[in-house]
Coordinates of C-alpha atoms in Angstrom, one line a residue:
M1 CA -7.7 -8.0 4.8
V2 CA -5.2 -5.1 5.0
K3 CA -4.7 -3.4 8.4
V4 CA -4.3 0.4 8.3
H5 CA -3.2 2.1 11.5
Y6 CA -4.6 5.7 11.7
I7 CA -2.5 7.9 14.0
F8 CA -4.8 10.8 14.8
D9 CA -6.0 13.3 17.4
P10 CA -9.6 14.4 17.8
M11 CA -8.5 18.0 18.3
C12 CA -6.2 18.0 15.2
G13 CA -7.6 20.3 12.5
W14 CA -5.6 18.5 9.8
C15 CA -7.2 15.2 10.9
F16 CA -10.6 16.9 10.4
G17 CA -9.4 17.9 6.9
A18 CA -8.5 14.3 6.2
T19 CA -11.9 12.9 7.3
S20 CA -13.2 12.2 3.8
L21 CA -10.0 10.3 2.9
M22 CA -10.2 8.3 6.1
A23 CA -13.9 7.5 5.5
E24 CA -12.9 5.7 2.3
L25 CA -10.7 3.4 4.4
A26 CA -13.2 3.0 7.2
H27 CA -15.9 1.8 4.7
H28 CA -13.6 -0.3 2.5
P29 CA -14.5 -4.0 2.6
E30 CA -10.9 -5.1 2.4
I31 CA -9.4 -2.7 4.9
E32 CA -9.4 -2.8 8.7
L33 CA -8.9 0.7 10.0
L34 CA -7.4 0.8 13.5
L35 CA -7.4 4.1 15.4
H36 CA -4.5 5.3 17.6
P37 CA -5.2 8.5 19.6
G38 CA -2.2 10.7 20.0
G39 CA -2.9 12.8 23.1
M40 CA -1.9 16.1 21.4
M41 CA -3.5 18.4 24.1
Q42 CA -4.4 17.8 27.7
R43 CA -7.4 19.7 28.9
A44 CA -6.6 23.4 28.3
P45 CA -8.4 26.7 27.7
I46 CA -7.2 28.4 24.6
S47 CA -5.7 31.9 24.7
V48 CA -6.6 34.7 22.4
D49 CA -3.2 34.6 20.7
F50 CA -3.4 30.9 20.1
R51 CA -7.0 31.2 18.7
Q52 CA -5.5 33.4 15.9
H53 CA -3.0 30.7 15.1
I54 CA -5.8 28.2 15.0
L55 CA -7.9 30.3 12.6
Q56 CA -4.9 30.8 10.3
A57 CA -4.2 27.1 10.3
D58 CA -7.8 26.4 9.5
Q59 CA -7.7 28.6 6.4
R60 CA -4.7 26.5 5.2
I61 CA -6.6 23.3 5.9
T62 CA -9.6 24.4 3.9
A63 CA -7.3 25.5 1.0
Q64 CA -5.5 22.2 0.8
T65 CA -8.2 19.7 1.7
G66 CA -11.4 21.4 0.7
Q67 CA -12.9 20.7 4.1
A68 CA -14.9 23.7 5.3
F69 CA -15.3 24.7 9.0
G70 CA -18.7 25.6 10.3
E71 CA -19.8 29.2 11.1
A72 CA -20.6 28.2 14.7
Y73 CA -17.1 26.9 15.2
L74 CA -15.4 29.9 13.6
K75 CA -17.5 32.2 15.7
R76 CA -16.5 30.4 18.9
V77 CA -12.8 30.5 18.1
S78 CA -12.8 34.1 17.0
S79 CA -14.9 35.4 19.9
G80 CA -14.3 35.4 23.7
A81 CA -16.6 32.3 24.1
P82 CA -15.1 29.5 26.1
L83 CA -12.8 27.2 24.1
I84 CA -11.4 24.2 25.8
L85 CA -9.5 21.5 23.9
D86 CA -9.0 18.1 25.4
S87 CA -7.5 15.2 23.4
Y88 CA -7.8 12.8 26.3
Q89 CA -11.5 13.1 27.1
T90 CA -12.4 12.9 23.4
A91 CA -10.1 9.9 23.0
Q92 CA -11.8 8.3 26.0
A93 CA -15.1 8.7 24.3
I94 CA -13.8 7.0 21.2
I95 CA -12.5 4.0 23.3
A96 CA -15.9 3.9 25.1
A97 CA -17.8 3.9 21.9
E98 CA -16.3 0.6 20.7
Q99 CA -17.3 -1.0 24.0
V100 CA -21.0 -0.1 23.3
G101 CA -20.9 -1.2 19.7
I102 CA -20.2 2.1 18.0
A103 CA -17.4 2.1 15.4
A104 CA -14.5 4.1 16.6
F105 CA -14.3 6.1 13.4
E106 CA -18.0 7.0 13.6
M107 CA -17.5 8.4 17.1
L108 CA -14.5 10.3 15.9
K109 CA -16.5 11.8 13.0
A110 CA -19.3 12.8 15.4
I111 CA -16.8 14.5 17.7
Q112 CA -15.2 16.3 14.8
K113 CA -18.6 17.5 13.4
A114 CA -19.7 18.7 16.9
H115 CA -16.5 20.6 17.3
Y116 CA -15.5 21.8 13.9
I117 CA -18.9 22.4 12.3
D118 CA -21.4 22.9 15.2
G119 CA -19.0 24.8 17.5
K120 CA -19.9 22.7 20.5
L121 CA -17.7 22.2 23.5
V122 CA -16.7 18.5 23.1
A123 CA -14.5 18.7 26.2
S124 CA -17.7 18.0 28.0
E125 CA -19.2 14.7 29.3
E126 CA -22.7 16.0 28.5
T127 CA -21.8 16.7 24.8
L128 CA -20.0 13.4 24.4
S129 CA -22.9 11.5 25.9
E130 CA -25.3 13.3 23.6
L131 CA -23.2 12.2 20.6
A132 CA -23.0 8.6 21.8
L133 CA -26.8 8.4 22.3
Q134 CA -27.4 9.8 18.9
L135 CA -25.3 7.0 17.5
G136 CA -27.4 4.4 19.3
A137 CA -25.7 3.9 22.7
D138 CA -27.8 3.2 25.9
Q139 CA -27.3 5.8 28.6
D140 CA -26.4 3.4 31.4
A141 CA -24.1 1.3 29.2
W142 CA -22.4 4.5 27.9
Q143 CA -21.7 5.8 31.4
Q144 CA -20.2 2.4 32.4
A145 CA -18.1 2.3 29.2
M146 CA -16.8 5.9 29.8
Q147 CA -15.7 4.9 33.3
A148 CA -13.9 1.8 32.0
A149 CA -12.3 3.8 29.2
S150 CA -10.9 6.3 31.7
T151 CA -8.4 3.7 32.8
K152 CA -7.2 3.0 29.2
V153 CA -6.6 6.4 27.7
D154 CA -3.1 7.0 29.0
S155 CA -1.9 3.6 28.0
Q156 CA -3.4 3.9 24.5
V157 CA -1.7 7.3 24.0
A158 CA 1.6 5.9 25.2
N159 CA 1.2 3.0 22.8
T160 CA 0.5 5.5 20.0
R161 CA 3.6 7.5 20.8
R162 CA 5.8 4.4 20.8
L163 CA 4.3 3.4 17.4
M164 CA 5.1 6.9 16.1
E165 CA 8.7 6.8 17.3
Q166 CA 9.3 3.2 16.1
Y167 CA 8.2 4.1 12.5
G168 CA 9.3 7.7 12.4
Q169 CA 5.9 9.3 12.3
G170 CA 6.2 13.0 13.2
G171 CA 2.6 14.2 13.6
F172 CA -1.1 13.9 12.8
P173 CA -2.6 12.5 10.7
S174 CA -0.3 9.6 9.9
L175 CA -1.0 6.2 8.4
L176 CA 0.9 2.9 8.7
V177 CA -0.1 0.1 6.4
E178 CA 0.4 -3.4 7.8
Q179 CA 0.6 -6.0 5.1
Q180 CA 2.4 -9.4 4.9
G181 CA 4.2 -8.8 8.1
Q182 CA 5.6 -5.4 6.9
M183 CA 4.7 -1.9 8.0
R184 CA 5.0 1.1 5.7
S185 CA 4.0 4.7 6.0
V186 CA 1.5 6.6 3.8
R187 CA 1.2 10.4 4.0
P188 CA -2.4 11.5 3.8
S189 CA -1.1 15.0 2.9
D190 CA 0.1 13.7 -0.5
F191 CA -3.6 13.0 -1.4
Y192 CA -5.4 16.1 -0.2
G193 CA -8.0 17.1 -2.7
Q194 CA -7.3 14.0 -4.8
S195 CA -10.1 11.6 -3.9
Q196 CA -9.9 9.5 -7.1
R197 CA -6.2 9.1 -6.8
W198 CA -6.7 8.1 -3.2
K199 CA -9.2 5.4 -4.2
S200 CA -6.9 4.1 -6.9
F201 CA -4.0 4.0 -4.5
W202 CA -5.8 1.8 -2.0
Q203 CA -7.2 -0.5 -4.6
Q204 CA -3.6 -1.2 -5.6
V205 CA -2.7 -1.8 -2.0
V206 CA -5.4 -4.4 -1.4
N207 CA -4.7 -6.1 -4.7
H208 CA -1.0 -6.4 -4.0

């Protein structure tokens, strides 16, 4: 089994663009995908100027990765509707998901879809709870897991940043492959729009 460390942020548009690539790894029988949240943004309302920056970046993401953004999301960003980004609360939900038997990557995908496709406010306990219940969580168990996860977010983000510094990773998304006691970096951006090449690359990795 090959361990692949995925350094990500739920509020990172490029991570959303890389979702189909990461799904290949998450579902690969010979790969264990380990998620490391990066804490890119603490809870913050997004200004009009920065919204324009986001929309321009989203166009580049679609052009390079082929990942489309939903109309509801684009409308929220381009309008005066509330837009709050919170890397910590969404990471907390991903940590909590594992405690109630939901795969971390599946919770990440649900958060990304809710935000980038459906235009929902994912910096909301109500929205995150709704997503967890849709994935099969029990309401009471979820609330307990979220409370427990609240004490773990900061340390996980700190661990991610140490990992990034140790192996020279400069941003999101980043991948580190752990194999035979060695760690090496793989750049997802080298494979955007090249799904077959991506599959072939990882088949070579697991057969090494």
